[in-house]
Structures are given as structure tokens and as C-alpha cells.
PDB file of C-alpha atoms and ligand atoms in Angstrom:
ATOM      1  CA  UNK A  36       0.063  -0.030  -0.159  1.00 74.00           C
ATOM      2  CA  UNK A  37       1.371   3.234  -1.087  1.00 83.00           C
ATOM      3  CA  UNK A  38       1.175   6.523   0.590  1.00 87.00           C
ATOM      4  CA  UNK A  39       0.195   9.270  -1.899  1.00 90.00           C
ATOM      5  CA  UNK A  40       1.178  12.876  -0.900  1.00 91.00           C
ATOM      6  CA  UNK A  41       2.437  16.124  -2.046  1.00 93.00           C
ATOM      7  CA  UNK A  42       5.840  17.580  -1.474  1.00 93.00           C
ATOM      8  CA  UNK A  43       5.331  20.562   0.861  1.00 93.00           C
ATOM      9  CA  UNK A  44       7.934  22.485  -1.106  1.00 93.00           C
ATOM     10  CA  UNK A  45       7.072  21.814  -4.789  1.00 96.00           C
ATOM     11  CA  UNK A  46       3.854  19.939  -4.356  1.00 93.00           C
ATOM     12  CA  UNK A  47       4.710  17.430  -6.585  1.00 93.00           C
ATOM     13  CA  UNK A  48       2.731  14.326  -6.145  1.00 93.00           C
ATOM     14  CA  UNK A  49       4.711  11.473  -4.484  1.00 91.00           C
ATOM     15  CA  UNK A  50       3.637   7.734  -3.866  1.00 90.00           C
ATOM     16  CA  UNK A  51       5.898   5.951  -1.129  1.00 87.00           C
ATOM     17  CA  UNK A  52       5.423   2.679   0.382  1.00 87.00           C
ATOM     18  CA  UNK A  53       3.520   2.919   3.596  1.00 84.00           C
ATOM     19  CA  UNK A  54       6.778   1.307   5.275  1.00 86.00           C
ATOM     20  CA  UNK A  55       8.547   4.435   4.679  1.00 87.00           C
ATOM     21  CA  UNK A  56       5.920   6.560   6.870  1.00 88.00           C
ATOM     22  CA  UNK A  57       7.209   8.946   9.076  1.00 89.00           C
ATOM     23  CA  UNK A  58      10.721   8.902   7.479  1.00 91.00           C
ATOM     24  CA  UNK A  59      12.540  11.746   5.902  1.00 93.00           C
ATOM     25  CA  UNK A  60      13.231  11.442   2.429  1.00 91.00           C
ATOM     26  CA  UNK A  61      14.684  13.647  -0.377  1.00 93.00           C
ATOM     27  CA  UNK A  62      11.869  14.817  -2.940  1.00 92.00           C
ATOM     28  CA  UNK A  63      13.001  13.607  -6.191  1.00 91.00           C
ATOM     29  CA  UNK A  64      11.771  16.734  -7.762  1.00 92.00           C
ATOM     30  CA  UNK A  65      12.971  19.515  -5.718  1.00 96.00           C
ATOM     31  CA  UNK A  66      15.430  17.512  -3.609  1.00 94.00           C
ATOM     32  CA  UNK A  67      14.178  19.258  -0.451  1.00 93.00           C
ATOM     33  CA  UNK A  68      14.359  16.895   2.715  1.00 94.00           C
ATOM     34  CA  UNK A  69      10.297  15.904   3.347  1.00 93.00           C
ATOM     35  CA  UNK A  70       8.823  13.819   5.824  1.00 92.00           C
ATOM     36  CA  UNK A  71       6.817  11.100   4.505  1.00 90.00           C
ATOM     37  CA  UNK A  72       3.279  11.498   6.176  1.00 89.00           C
ATOM     38  CA  UNK A  73       1.554   8.771   8.167  1.00 84.00           C
ATOM     39  CA  UNK A  74      -0.871   6.673   6.353  1.00 73.00           C
ATOM     40  CA  UNK A  75      -3.849   8.407   7.846  1.00 61.00           C
ATOM     41  CA  UNK A  76      -2.539  11.664   6.509  1.00 47.00           C
ATOM     42  CA  UNK A  77      -2.316  10.460   3.047  1.00 46.00           C
ATOM     43  CA  UNK A  78      -5.005  13.063   1.927  1.00 53.00           C
ATOM     44  CA  UNK A  79      -4.282  14.465  -1.375  1.00 57.00           C
ATOM     45  CA  UNK A  80      -4.218  17.844   0.102  1.00 55.00           C
ATOM     46  CA  UNK A  81      -0.857  19.756   0.114  1.00 58.00           C
ATOM     47  CA  UNK A  82       1.488  19.102   3.064  1.00 56.00           C
ATOM     48  CA  UNK A  83       1.103  22.770   3.882  1.00 56.00           C
ATOM     49  CA  UNK A  84      -2.248  21.802   5.252  1.00 51.00           C
ATOM     50  CA  UNK A  85      -0.767  18.658   6.855  1.00 51.00           C
ATOM     51  CA  UNK A  86       1.057  21.061   9.198  1.00 53.00           C
ATOM     52  CA  UNK A  87      -2.415  22.435  10.553  1.00 55.00           C
ATOM     53  CA  UNK A  88      -3.904  18.932  10.545  1.00 53.00           C
ATOM     54  CA  UNK A  89      -1.807  17.896  13.358  1.00 55.00           C
ATOM     55  CA  UNK A  90      -2.515  21.104  15.305  1.00 54.00           C
ATOM     56  CA  UNK A  91      -5.964  20.310  14.622  1.00 55.00           C
ATOM     57  CA  UNK A  92      -5.501  17.039  16.072  1.00 54.00           C
ATOM     58  CA  UNK A  93      -3.828  18.657  18.734  1.00 54.00           C
ATOM     59  CA  UNK A  94      -6.612  21.007  19.243  1.00 53.00           C
ATOM     60  CA  UNK A  95      -8.977  18.031  19.230  1.00 56.00           C
ATOM     61  CA  UNK A  96      -6.847  16.420  21.801  1.00 54.00           C
ATOM     62  CA  UNK A  97      -6.723  19.568  23.857  1.00 55.00           C
ATOM     63  CA  UNK A  98     -10.527  20.178  23.442  1.00 56.00           C
ATOM     64  CA  UNK A  99     -11.100  16.581  24.389  1.00 57.00           C
ATOM     65  CA  UNK A 100      -8.812  17.141  27.223  1.00 55.00           C
ATOM     66  CA  UNK A 101     -10.634  20.234  27.939  1.00 53.00           C
ATOM     67  CA  UNK A 102     -13.798  18.317  27.712  1.00 51.00           C
ATOM     68  CA  UNK A 103     -12.281  16.120  30.281  1.00 54.00           C
ATOM     69  CA  UNK A 104     -11.305  18.956  32.414  1.00 49.00           C
ATOM     70  CA  UNK A 105     -15.135  20.258  31.875  1.00 50.00           C
ATOM     71  CA  UNK A 106     -16.430  16.880  33.061  1.00 49.00           C
ATOM     72  CA  UNK A 107     -14.114  17.043  36.146  1.00 51.00           C
ATOM     73  CA  UNK A 108     -15.625  20.680  36.722  1.00 50.00           C
ATOM     74  CA  UNK A 109     -19.016  19.324  36.213  1.00 49.00           C
ATOM     75  CA  UNK A 110     -18.408  17.073  39.125  1.00 48.00           C
ATOM     76  CA  UNK A 111     -18.159  19.997  41.562  1.00 48.00           C
ATOM     77  CA  UNK A 112     -20.842  21.602  39.642  1.00 50.00           C
ATOM     78  CA  UNK A 113     -22.987  18.614  40.387  1.00 49.00           C
ATOM     79  CA  UNK A 114     -21.695  18.987  44.143  1.00 53.00           C
ATOM     80  CA  UNK A 115     -22.887  22.474  44.235  1.00 52.00           C
ATOM     81  CA  UNK A 116     -26.703  21.550  43.883  1.00 53.00           C
ATOM     82  CA  UNK A 117     -26.032  18.870  46.626  1.00 52.00           C
ATOM     83  CA  UNK A 118     -24.529  21.610  48.568  1.00 49.00           C
ATOM     84  CA  UNK A 119     -27.597  23.936  47.886  1.00 51.00           C
ATOM     85  CA  UNK A 120     -29.766  21.033  48.986  1.00 51.00           C
ATOM     86  CA  UNK A 121     -27.760  20.699  52.269  1.00 50.00           C
ATOM     87  CA  UNK A 122     -28.166  24.526  52.671  1.00 50.00           C
ATOM     88  CA  UNK A 123     -31.863  24.077  52.039  1.00 51.00           C
ATOM     89  CA  UNK A 124     -32.095  21.532  54.700  1.00 51.00           C
ATOM     90  CA  UNK A 125     -30.139  23.645  57.099  1.00 52.00           C
ATOM     91  CA  UNK A 126     -32.642  26.653  57.226  1.00 51.00           C
ATOM     92  CA  UNK A 127     -35.436  24.280  58.430  1.00 53.00           C
ATOM     93  CA  UNK A 128     -32.938  22.929  61.001  1.00 51.00           C
ATOM     94  CA  UNK A 129     -32.071  26.612  61.814  1.00 48.00           C
ATOM     95  CA  UNK A 130     -35.734  27.468  62.148  1.00 50.00           C
ATOM     96  CA  UNK A 131     -35.927  24.496  64.552  1.00 50.00           C
ATOM     97  CA  UNK A 132     -33.312  25.868  66.425  1.00 53.00           C
ATOM     98  CA  UNK A 133     -34.468  29.619  66.515  1.00 53.00           C
ATOM     99  CA  UNK A 134     -37.664  28.068  67.455  1.00 49.00           C
ATOM    100  CA  UNK A 135     -35.759  25.986  69.983  1.00 58.00           C
ATOM    101  CA  UNK A 136     -37.319  27.891  72.899  1.00 75.00           C
ATOM    102  CA  UNK A 137     -40.845  26.983  71.591  1.00 84.00           C
ATOM    103  CA  UNK A 138     -41.506  23.133  71.954  1.00 87.00           C
ATOM    104  CA  UNK A 139     -44.179  21.046  70.487  1.00 88.00           C
ATOM    105  CA  UNK A 140     -46.767  20.655  72.991  1.00 90.00           C
ATOM    106  CA  UNK A 141     -50.144  18.954  73.045  1.00 91.00           C
ATOM    107  CA  UNK A 142     -53.238  20.080  74.782  1.00 92.00           C
ATOM    108  CA  UNK A 143     -56.221  17.574  75.160  1.00 93.00           C
ATOM    109  CA  UNK A 144     -59.615  19.036  75.695  1.00 93.00           C
ATOM    110  CA  UNK A 145     -62.188  16.311  76.550  1.00 93.00           C
ATOM    111  CA  UNK A 146     -65.715  17.425  75.798  1.00 92.00           C
ATOM    112  CA  UNK A 147     -67.088  16.078  79.107  1.00 86.00           C
ATOM    113  CA  UNK A 148     -64.754  18.433  81.001  1.00 88.00           C
ATOM    114  CA  UNK A 149     -66.427  21.602  79.069  1.00 92.00           C
ATOM    115  CA  UNK A 150     -69.816  20.729  80.822  1.00 88.00           C
ATOM    116  CA  UNK A 151     -70.486  23.572  82.901  1.00 87.00           C
ATOM    117  CA  UNK A 152     -73.782  24.012  84.829  1.00 88.00           C
ATOM    118  CA  UNK A 153     -75.209  21.932  81.971  1.00 86.00           C
ATOM    119  CA  UNK A 154     -73.849  24.124  79.211  1.00 92.00           C
ATOM    120  CA  UNK A 155     -71.744  22.492  76.525  1.00 93.00           C
ATOM    121  CA  UNK A 156     -68.827  24.891  76.330  1.00 94.00           C
ATOM    122  CA  UNK A 157     -66.501  22.522  74.410  1.00 95.00           C
ATOM    123  CA  UNK A 158     -66.691  24.538  71.334  1.00 94.00           C
ATOM    124  CA  UNK A 159     -66.003  27.981  73.185  1.00 94.00           C
ATOM    125  CA  UNK A 160     -63.087  26.313  75.133  1.00 94.00           C
ATOM    126  CA  UNK A 161     -61.604  24.926  71.981  1.00 94.00           C
ATOM    127  CA  UNK A 162     -61.831  28.432  70.301  1.00 95.00           C
ATOM    128  CA  UNK A 163     -60.392  30.166  73.161  1.00 94.00           C
ATOM    129  CA  UNK A 164     -57.330  27.832  73.342  1.00 94.00           C
ATOM    130  CA  UNK A 165     -56.783  28.125  69.760  1.00 93.00           C
ATOM    131  CA  UNK A 166     -56.818  31.709  69.620  1.00 94.00           C
ATOM    132  CA  UNK A 167     -54.479  31.796  72.680  1.00 93.00           C
ATOM    133  CA  UNK A 168     -51.885  29.809  71.169  1.00 93.00           C
ATOM    134  CA  UNK A 169     -52.205  31.728  67.751  1.00 92.00           C
ATOM    135  CA  UNK A 170     -52.492  30.241  64.188  1.00 91.00           C
ATOM    136  CA  UNK A 171     -48.928  30.403  63.574  1.00 91.00           C
ATOM    137  CA  UNK A 172     -48.040  28.226  66.492  1.00 91.00           C
ATOM    138  CA  UNK A 173     -50.756  25.666  65.520  1.00 91.00           C
ATOM    139  CA  UNK A 174     -49.520  22.219  64.356  1.00 92.00           C
ATOM    140  CA  UNK A 175     -52.563  20.127  64.200  1.00 91.00           C
ATOM    141  CA  UNK A 176     -55.754  19.296  65.657  1.00 92.00           C
ATOM    142  CA  UNK A 177     -56.753  15.665  66.224  1.00 92.00           C
ATOM    143  CA  UNK A 178     -60.145  14.408  67.259  1.00 93.00           C
ATOM    144  CA  UNK A 179     -60.067  11.674  69.938  1.00 93.00           C
ATOM    145  CA  UNK A 180     -62.905   9.662  71.519  1.00 92.00           C
ATOM    146  CA  UNK A 181     -62.642   8.066  74.712  1.00 90.00           C
ATOM    147  CA  UNK A 182     -64.908   6.416  77.310  1.00 90.00           C
ATOM    148  CA  UNK A 183     -65.329   7.471  81.029  1.00 86.00           C
ATOM    149  CA  UNK A 184     -67.332   6.426  83.928  1.00 87.00           C
ATOM    150  CA  UNK A 185     -70.166   9.142  84.551  1.00 83.00           C
ATOM    151  CA  UNK A 186     -70.837   9.360  88.246  1.00 86.00           C
ATOM    152  CA  UNK A 187     -73.996  10.949  87.797  1.00 85.00           C
ATOM    153  CA  UNK A 188     -75.553   8.147  85.727  1.00 89.00           C
ATOM    154  CA  UNK A 189     -73.433   5.443  86.974  1.00 92.00           C
ATOM    155  CA  UNK A 190     -72.662   4.597  83.243  1.00 92.00           C
ATOM    156  CA  UNK A 191     -69.821   4.316  81.067  1.00 91.00           C
ATOM    157  CA  UNK A 192     -70.115   6.651  78.461  1.00 89.00           C
ATOM    158  CA  UNK A 193     -68.641   7.502  75.234  1.00 91.00           C
ATOM    159  CA  UNK A 194     -67.430  10.942  74.368  1.00 91.00           C
ATOM    160  CA  UNK A 195     -65.069  13.031  72.093  1.00 94.00           C
ATOM    161  CA  UNK A 196     -62.374  15.683  72.618  1.00 95.00           C
ATOM    162  CA  UNK A 197     -59.572  17.004  70.592  1.00 94.00           C
ATOM    163  CA  UNK A 198     -55.963  16.724  70.795  1.00 94.00           C
ATOM    164  CA  UNK A 199     -54.223  20.175  69.990  1.00 94.00           C
ATOM    165  CA  UNK A 200     -50.602  20.120  68.713  1.00 92.00           C
ATOM    166  CA  UNK A 201     -48.969  23.597  69.089  1.00 93.00           C
ATOM    167  CA  UNK A 202     -45.560  25.237  69.680  1.00 91.00           C
ATOM    168  CA  UNK A 203     -45.482  27.059  72.706  1.00 87.00           C
TER     169      UNK A 203
HETATM  170 ZN1   ZN B 194       9.643  18.466  -3.958  1.00 69.25          ZN
END
């Protein structure tokens, strides 16, 4: 297999056996010492462009190296969102710390204990308590049902109530 190329000096088309690739020869036309290009560079383009070709290859290598560096840089870039996520999880932790003086508490209001002089003051008492803690400190209100022994009727009765979770 022959390498066909042009003399960089006189542009004479030359055909050399591929075994001589990379070696210096004397151009039979202009007697200039020229380097036989490697088989992949056997394009008929003038060797003047063969010089930019390796530099292009070098730029490809450097660009691929840059791409590799970019990938390496992308890893820290990928770490940044993680750091942001950590930073995002921090404010709630900080919020918990700042509200550290306020602890989660529960307050149970049983319906039976809100009967005063025969008047059902359950709703009123729950409302009063909710207003007391304030909406901002409200965590949740859960209904409960319970049984109790009613002394008056001597019966076990079912009743209901609420458990209020709040910060206070
Ligand atoms: Zn020549």
C-alpha cells in the first residue's frame, strides 16, 4: 500500500510505500528533505495543510482534554446543587433551632370536661385555646374519642375531644 502525498516544497505528487511513513526522504523533484506522512494523513491535500492537520488533531486532543476537564469541573458543579440542598435543609434546622425555645406541646380538651352547669362549652373552650396559642403556632388538631365513667348516671359513656398540637 502506497502513501500518496504532495511535496510540501514543490507540491509534486509522490507515492511512497507505507513502510516509509514518518521517515525523511529527499524529494525527487526539488531535492528538499521531506517527511513521508503517516497513512491516515495520505489525503491529497498539500502538506502545507498537513501541518495544520496535526495542530487540529492537537486541538481536538486539547478540546477533548478540555472536555475531560469540563467533566471534572461538572462534578463540583454537580456537588453545588447538593450543597444547595444541604443549605436548603439547613434553614429548617435553623428554624427549629431558633424556635428551640418553643417546643411542640399537646393540649387535650375533653368534651365532658367542658360541661359547666349543664352548658356545653366545648366549642367555646377549644376556640379560646386556639386563639390563645395563635394560628402561627398551630401544628394540628386531632379528634379523639374516649370512654369515661359518669358518676351521675353510673354509666360508662362514650365521648369525644380534641388533641391540639402546638408550639409554645
Ligand atoms: Zn519537492
